[in-house]
XYZ file of C-alpha atoms in Angstrom:
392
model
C -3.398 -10.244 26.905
C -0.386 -7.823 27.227
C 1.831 -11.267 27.727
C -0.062 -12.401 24.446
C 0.939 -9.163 22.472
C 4.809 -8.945 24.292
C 5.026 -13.064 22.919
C 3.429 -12.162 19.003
C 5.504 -9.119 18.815
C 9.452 -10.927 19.990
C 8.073 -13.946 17.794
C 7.326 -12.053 14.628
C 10.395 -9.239 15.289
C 13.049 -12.833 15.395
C 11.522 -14.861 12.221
C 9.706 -11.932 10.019
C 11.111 -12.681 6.552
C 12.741 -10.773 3.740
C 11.194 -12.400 0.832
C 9.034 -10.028 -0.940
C 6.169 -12.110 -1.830
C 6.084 -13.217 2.105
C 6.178 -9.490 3.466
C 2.695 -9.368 4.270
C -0.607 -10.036 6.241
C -3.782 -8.512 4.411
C -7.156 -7.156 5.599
C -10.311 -5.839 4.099
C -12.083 -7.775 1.520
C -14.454 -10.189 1.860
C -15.010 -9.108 6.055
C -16.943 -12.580 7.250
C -15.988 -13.819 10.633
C -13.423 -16.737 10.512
C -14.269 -19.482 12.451
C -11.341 -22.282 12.143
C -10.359 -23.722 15.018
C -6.193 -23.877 15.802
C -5.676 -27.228 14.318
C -7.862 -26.444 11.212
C -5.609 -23.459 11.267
C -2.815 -25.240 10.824
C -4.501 -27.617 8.397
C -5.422 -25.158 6.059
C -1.453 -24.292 5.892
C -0.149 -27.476 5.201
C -2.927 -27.789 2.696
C -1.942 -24.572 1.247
C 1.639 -25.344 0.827
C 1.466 -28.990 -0.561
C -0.473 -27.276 -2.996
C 2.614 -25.019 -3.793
C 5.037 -27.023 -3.333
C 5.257 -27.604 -7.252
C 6.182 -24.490 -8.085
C 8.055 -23.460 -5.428
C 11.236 -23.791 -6.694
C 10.882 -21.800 -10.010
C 9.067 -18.793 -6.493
C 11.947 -19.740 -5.062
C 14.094 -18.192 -8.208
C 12.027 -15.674 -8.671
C 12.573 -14.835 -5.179
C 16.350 -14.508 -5.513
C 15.995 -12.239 -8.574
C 13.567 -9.866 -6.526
C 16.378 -8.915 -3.915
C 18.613 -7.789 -6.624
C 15.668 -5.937 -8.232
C 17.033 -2.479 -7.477
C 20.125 -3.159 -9.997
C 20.115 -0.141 -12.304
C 19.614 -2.941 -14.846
C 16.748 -4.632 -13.683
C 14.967 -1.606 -13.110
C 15.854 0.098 -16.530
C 14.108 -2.833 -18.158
C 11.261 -2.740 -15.873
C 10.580 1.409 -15.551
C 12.094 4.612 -16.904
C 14.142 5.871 -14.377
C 13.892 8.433 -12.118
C 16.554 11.213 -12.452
C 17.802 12.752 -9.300
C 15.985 16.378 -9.391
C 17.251 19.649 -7.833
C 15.852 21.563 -4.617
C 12.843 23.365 -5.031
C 10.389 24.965 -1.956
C 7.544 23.336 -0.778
C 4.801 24.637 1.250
C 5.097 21.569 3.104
C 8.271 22.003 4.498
C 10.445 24.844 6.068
C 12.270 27.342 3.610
C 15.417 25.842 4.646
C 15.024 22.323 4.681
C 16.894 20.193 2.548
C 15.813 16.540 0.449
C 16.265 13.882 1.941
C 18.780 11.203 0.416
C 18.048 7.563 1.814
C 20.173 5.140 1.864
C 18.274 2.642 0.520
C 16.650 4.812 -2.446
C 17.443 7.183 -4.864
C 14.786 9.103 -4.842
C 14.262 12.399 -3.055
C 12.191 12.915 -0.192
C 11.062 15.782 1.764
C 10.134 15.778 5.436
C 6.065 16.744 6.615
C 6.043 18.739 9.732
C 3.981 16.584 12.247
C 4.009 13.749 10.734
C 5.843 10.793 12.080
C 8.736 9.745 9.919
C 8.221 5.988 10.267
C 4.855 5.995 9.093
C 4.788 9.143 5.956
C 7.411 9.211 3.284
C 6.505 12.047 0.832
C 7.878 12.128 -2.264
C 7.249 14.905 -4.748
C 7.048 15.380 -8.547
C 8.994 18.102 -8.811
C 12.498 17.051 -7.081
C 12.099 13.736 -8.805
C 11.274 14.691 -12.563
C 13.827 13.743 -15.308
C 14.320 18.094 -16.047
C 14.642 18.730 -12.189
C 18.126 18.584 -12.505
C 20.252 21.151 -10.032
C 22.537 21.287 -13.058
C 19.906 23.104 -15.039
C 18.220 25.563 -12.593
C 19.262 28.644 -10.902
C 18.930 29.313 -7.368
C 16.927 32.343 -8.780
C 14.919 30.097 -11.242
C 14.087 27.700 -8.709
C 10.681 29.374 -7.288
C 9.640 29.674 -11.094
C 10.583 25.816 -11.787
C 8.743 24.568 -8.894
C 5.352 26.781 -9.866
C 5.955 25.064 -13.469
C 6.747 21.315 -12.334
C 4.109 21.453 -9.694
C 1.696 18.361 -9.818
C -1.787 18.333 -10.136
C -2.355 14.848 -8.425
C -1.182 12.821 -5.021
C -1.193 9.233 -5.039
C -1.575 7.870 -1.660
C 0.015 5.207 -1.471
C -0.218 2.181 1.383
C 2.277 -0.001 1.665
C 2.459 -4.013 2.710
C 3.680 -4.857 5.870
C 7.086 -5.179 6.243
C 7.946 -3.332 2.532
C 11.338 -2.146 2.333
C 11.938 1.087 0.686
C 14.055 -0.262 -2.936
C 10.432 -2.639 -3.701
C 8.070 0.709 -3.346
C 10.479 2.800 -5.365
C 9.496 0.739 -8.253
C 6.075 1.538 -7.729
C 7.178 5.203 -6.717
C 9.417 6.011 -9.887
C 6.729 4.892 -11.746
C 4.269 7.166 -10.347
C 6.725 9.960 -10.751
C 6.903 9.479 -14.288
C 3.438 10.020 -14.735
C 3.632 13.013 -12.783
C 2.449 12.642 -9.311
C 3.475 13.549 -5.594
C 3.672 10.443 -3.515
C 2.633 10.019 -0.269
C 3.357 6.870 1.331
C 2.273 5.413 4.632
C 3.550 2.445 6.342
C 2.354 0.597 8.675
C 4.094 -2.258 11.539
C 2.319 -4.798 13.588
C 1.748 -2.742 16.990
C -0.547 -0.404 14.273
C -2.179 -3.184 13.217
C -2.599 -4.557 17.031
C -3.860 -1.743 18.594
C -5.790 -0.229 16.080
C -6.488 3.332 18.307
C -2.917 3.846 19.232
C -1.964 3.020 15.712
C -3.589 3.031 12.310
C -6.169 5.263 13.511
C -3.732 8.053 14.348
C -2.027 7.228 11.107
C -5.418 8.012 9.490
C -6.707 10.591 10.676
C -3.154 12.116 10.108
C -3.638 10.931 5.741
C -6.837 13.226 6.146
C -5.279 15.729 7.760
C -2.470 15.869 5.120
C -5.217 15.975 2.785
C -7.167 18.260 3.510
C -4.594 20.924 4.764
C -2.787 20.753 0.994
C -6.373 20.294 -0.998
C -5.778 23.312 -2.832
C -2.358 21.895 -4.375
C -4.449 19.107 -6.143
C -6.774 18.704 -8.847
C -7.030 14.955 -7.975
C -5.767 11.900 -5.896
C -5.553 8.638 -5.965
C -5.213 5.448 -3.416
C -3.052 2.668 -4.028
C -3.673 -0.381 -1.638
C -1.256 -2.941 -1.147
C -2.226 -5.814 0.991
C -2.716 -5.084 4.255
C -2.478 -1.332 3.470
C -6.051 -1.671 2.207
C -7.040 -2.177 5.931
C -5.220 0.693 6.482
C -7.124 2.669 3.873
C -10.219 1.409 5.612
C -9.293 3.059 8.347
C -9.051 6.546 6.750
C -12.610 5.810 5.224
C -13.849 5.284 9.242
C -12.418 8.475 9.983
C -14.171 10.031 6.941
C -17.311 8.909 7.844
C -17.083 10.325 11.658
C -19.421 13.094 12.615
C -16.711 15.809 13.354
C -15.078 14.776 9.824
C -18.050 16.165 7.688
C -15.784 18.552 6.234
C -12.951 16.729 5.630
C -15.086 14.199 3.997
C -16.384 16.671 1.782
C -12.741 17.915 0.546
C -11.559 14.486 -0.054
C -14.657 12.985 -1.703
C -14.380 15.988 -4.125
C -10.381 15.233 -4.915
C -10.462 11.158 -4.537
C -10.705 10.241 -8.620
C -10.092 6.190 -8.325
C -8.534 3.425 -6.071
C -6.372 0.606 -6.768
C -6.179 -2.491 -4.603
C -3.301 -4.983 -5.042
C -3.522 -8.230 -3.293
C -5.827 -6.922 -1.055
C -7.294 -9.525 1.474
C -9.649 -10.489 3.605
C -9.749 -9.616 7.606
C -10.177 -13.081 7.981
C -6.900 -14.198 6.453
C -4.966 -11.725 8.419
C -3.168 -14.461 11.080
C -2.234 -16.776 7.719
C -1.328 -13.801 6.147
C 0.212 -12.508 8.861
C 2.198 -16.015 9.656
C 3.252 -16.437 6.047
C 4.842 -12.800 6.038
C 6.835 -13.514 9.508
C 8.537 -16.796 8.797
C 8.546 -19.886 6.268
C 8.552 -22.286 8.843
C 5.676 -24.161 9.565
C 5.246 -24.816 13.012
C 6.049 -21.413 13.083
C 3.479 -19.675 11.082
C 0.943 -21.973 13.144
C 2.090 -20.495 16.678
C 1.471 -17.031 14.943
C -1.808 -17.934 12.996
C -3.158 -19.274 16.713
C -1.869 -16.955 18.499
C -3.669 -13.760 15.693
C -6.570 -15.686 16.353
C -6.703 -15.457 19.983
C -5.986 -11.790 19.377
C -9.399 -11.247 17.455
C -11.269 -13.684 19.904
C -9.894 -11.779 23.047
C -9.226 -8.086 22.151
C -12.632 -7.306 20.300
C -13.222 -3.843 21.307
C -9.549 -2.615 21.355
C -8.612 -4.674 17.919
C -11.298 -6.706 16.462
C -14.449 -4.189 16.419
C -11.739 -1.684 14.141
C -11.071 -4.289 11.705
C -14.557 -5.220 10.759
C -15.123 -1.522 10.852
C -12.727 -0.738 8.380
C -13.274 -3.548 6.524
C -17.258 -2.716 6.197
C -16.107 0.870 4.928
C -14.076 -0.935 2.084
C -17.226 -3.250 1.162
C -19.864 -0.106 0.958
C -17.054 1.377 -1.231
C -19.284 4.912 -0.507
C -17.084 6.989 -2.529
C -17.977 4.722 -5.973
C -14.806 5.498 -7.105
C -13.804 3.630 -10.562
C -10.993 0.934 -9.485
C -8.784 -1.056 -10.536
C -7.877 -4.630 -8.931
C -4.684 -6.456 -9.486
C -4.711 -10.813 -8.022
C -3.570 -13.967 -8.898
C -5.531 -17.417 -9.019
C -2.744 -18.889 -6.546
C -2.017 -16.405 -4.205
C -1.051 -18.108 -1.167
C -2.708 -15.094 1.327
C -5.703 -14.176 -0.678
C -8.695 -15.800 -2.046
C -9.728 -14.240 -5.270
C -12.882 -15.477 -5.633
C -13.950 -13.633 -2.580
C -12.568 -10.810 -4.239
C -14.476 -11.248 -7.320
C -17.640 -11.908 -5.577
C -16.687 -8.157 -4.238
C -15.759 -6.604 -7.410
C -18.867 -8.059 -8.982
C -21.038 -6.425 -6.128
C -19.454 -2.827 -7.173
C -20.184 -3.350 -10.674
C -23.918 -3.783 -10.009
C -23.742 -0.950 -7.558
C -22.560 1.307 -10.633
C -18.698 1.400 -10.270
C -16.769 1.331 -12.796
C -14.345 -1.905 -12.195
C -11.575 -3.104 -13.965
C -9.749 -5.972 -13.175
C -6.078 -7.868 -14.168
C -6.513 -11.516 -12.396
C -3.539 -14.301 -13.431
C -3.330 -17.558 -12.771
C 0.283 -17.488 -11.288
C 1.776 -14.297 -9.604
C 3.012 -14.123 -6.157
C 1.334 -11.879 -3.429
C 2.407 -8.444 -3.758
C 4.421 -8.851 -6.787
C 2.704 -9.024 -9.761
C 5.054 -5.860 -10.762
C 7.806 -7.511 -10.677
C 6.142 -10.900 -12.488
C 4.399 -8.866 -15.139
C 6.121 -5.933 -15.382
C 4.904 -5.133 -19.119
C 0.964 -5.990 -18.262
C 0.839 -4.127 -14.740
C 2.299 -1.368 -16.165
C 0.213 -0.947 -19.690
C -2.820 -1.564 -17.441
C -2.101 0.750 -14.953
C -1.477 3.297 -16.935
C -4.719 2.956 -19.053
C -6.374 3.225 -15.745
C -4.495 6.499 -15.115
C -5.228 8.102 -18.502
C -9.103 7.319 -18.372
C -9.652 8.579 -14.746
C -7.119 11.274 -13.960
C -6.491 12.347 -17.638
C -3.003 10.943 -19.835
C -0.879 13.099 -18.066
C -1.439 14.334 -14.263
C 1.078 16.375 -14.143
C -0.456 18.527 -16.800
C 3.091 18.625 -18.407
């Protein structure tokens, strides 16, 4: 099985694609063993794309338009942006460390001692606000500032696979505006593979984060994209371990409501999976088969963590109101299955509220409905975390 893992990892590092609606694989809704055989496999995706293949060209459009979507433009008419702030301490980080300045973003992140830098991006309110200029602080007044812009809430936020850092900072810049620290988390395929090498030590390093800085928040909030809902699964399996009884404690008194954005099924991982890699065909079948034989063969170091995490989703223990974003035709998820979910919270008590369309592309119903996501999202904020989080 190592040859199996060596081949899936060379084929998916050549032909992963940049397209933004393809960047993903998804876990964690509807958690049913699949079945399919290979060649129904590769039924299902010719089926699947025949289906599409109507309104692929105006995707394909779209598609173009979403690589140039961090023009200064484009993302003017889409979110307020996100002035570059001014230093500030941080408990998080040493006295004398600096922001960080990517290359790819222009917002300003700080380092987290211990915490791998290719997996945790943390961004925070206070050297991201629109008044955290360095033009308009002291070195003196800086202390004072930061006690002032401090947030009150953390949005945890888990990323699709294969994201690229200019599509979360539109999700990112407008979290800032509302006046939250972000912390992101990130996750490759060898996490996904290997689940204990990987997205478990990514987990229980979220709870850790948590639970060392709970007395900096008031409230938090997760933000699932795709296959980072797996990965949020995975911090809800840690939560629930016997030696986390504390931790579980802290965060179930801070967690205030979830948000899951094409979130899928652990059973349409390999299409998903195949579909985020490459747009060939033949292609995404060697990758779908080869996913599967992953799940058939690797059950206790792979497949037993997915349906764990994915039950821990389902129960849903924390009854946390949220907030569910899908499209009729996305080409990774089935919504019903989520809506057969969503329906099961609401007659468990949650509070659920839901913005389904009939044509968005996975992972970017942002960008397709920027004016919707965002008037929704932030209704969502206001009634579960109060209008303003930053307290501003």
């Amino acid at each position: 099985m190592a040859n199996l893992r060596s081949l899936l990892f060379d084929v998916i590092k050549t032909n992963r694609t940049s397209l933004l609606q393809d960047e993903d694989g998804g876990c964690c809704f509807n958690h049913q063993p699949s079945t399919m055989s290979s060649t129904k496999a590769m039924t299902e995706i010719n089926t699947k794309q025949n289906q599409t293949d109507s309104i692929r060209i105006e995707r394909n459009r779209k598609n173009q338009m979403a690589t140039d979507w961090n023009d200064d433009d484009n993302l003017q008419n889409l979110i307020d942006p996100i002035d570059d702030g001014g230093a500030g301490e941080s408990k998080m980080v040493d006295e004398n460390r600096s922001p960080i300045y990517s290359k790819q973003t222009k917002l300003k992140s700080i380092e987290i001692d211990n915490l791998p830098k290719n997996n945790f991006t943390f961004h925070p309110f206070h050297l991201n606000s629109e008044s955290s200029s360095s033009d308009n602080i002291t070195t003196d007044d800086s202390i004072v500032f930061e006690r002032i812009q401090k947030s009150k809430s953390l949005l945890v936020l888990f990323a699709w696979l294969f994201a690229k850092e200019r599509h979360l900072d539109k999700y990112r810049s407008f979290y800032l505006k509302q006046g939250f620290d972000i912390l992101t988390i990130t996750v490759n395929v060898r996490d996904f593979i290997v689940p204990p090498l990987g997205s478990q030590v990514i987990a229980a390093n979220v709870v850790r984060f948590i639970v060392e800085h709970s007395d900096h928040y008031e409230s938090i909030m997760f933000h699932a994209f795709s296959v980072g809902a797996y990965q949020m699964g995975e911090v809800f399996v840690h939560l629930n371990r016997e030696e986390s009884k504390i931790s579980k404690s802290v965060v179930g008194k801070l967690l205030k409501a979830l948000v899951y954005d094409s979130a899928a099924d652990i059973n349409e991982a390999p299409l998903g999976l195949s579909k985020a890699t490459t747009n060939n065909r033949f292609l995404q079948w060697a990758i779908c088969s080869m996913m599967k034989a992953h799940f058939h063969w690797c059950y206790h170091i792979a497949t037993k963590h997915y349906m764990a995490s994915s039950e821990a989703v389902h129960q849903n223990e924390f009854r946390c109101p949220t907030l569910a974003f899908l499209s009729k035709d996305d080409d990774v998820v089935n919504y019903q299955d989520q809506l057969t979910t969503l329906d099961r919270w609401r007659e468990d008590g949650v509070q659920v509220t839901i913005k389904c369309w009939d044509q968005s592309t996975h992972v970017s119903h942002f960008f397709n409905y920027p004016d919707e996501y965002r008037s929704t999202l932030i209704e969502f904020i206001r009634t579960n975390l109060g209008q303003n989080p930053s307290g501003k």
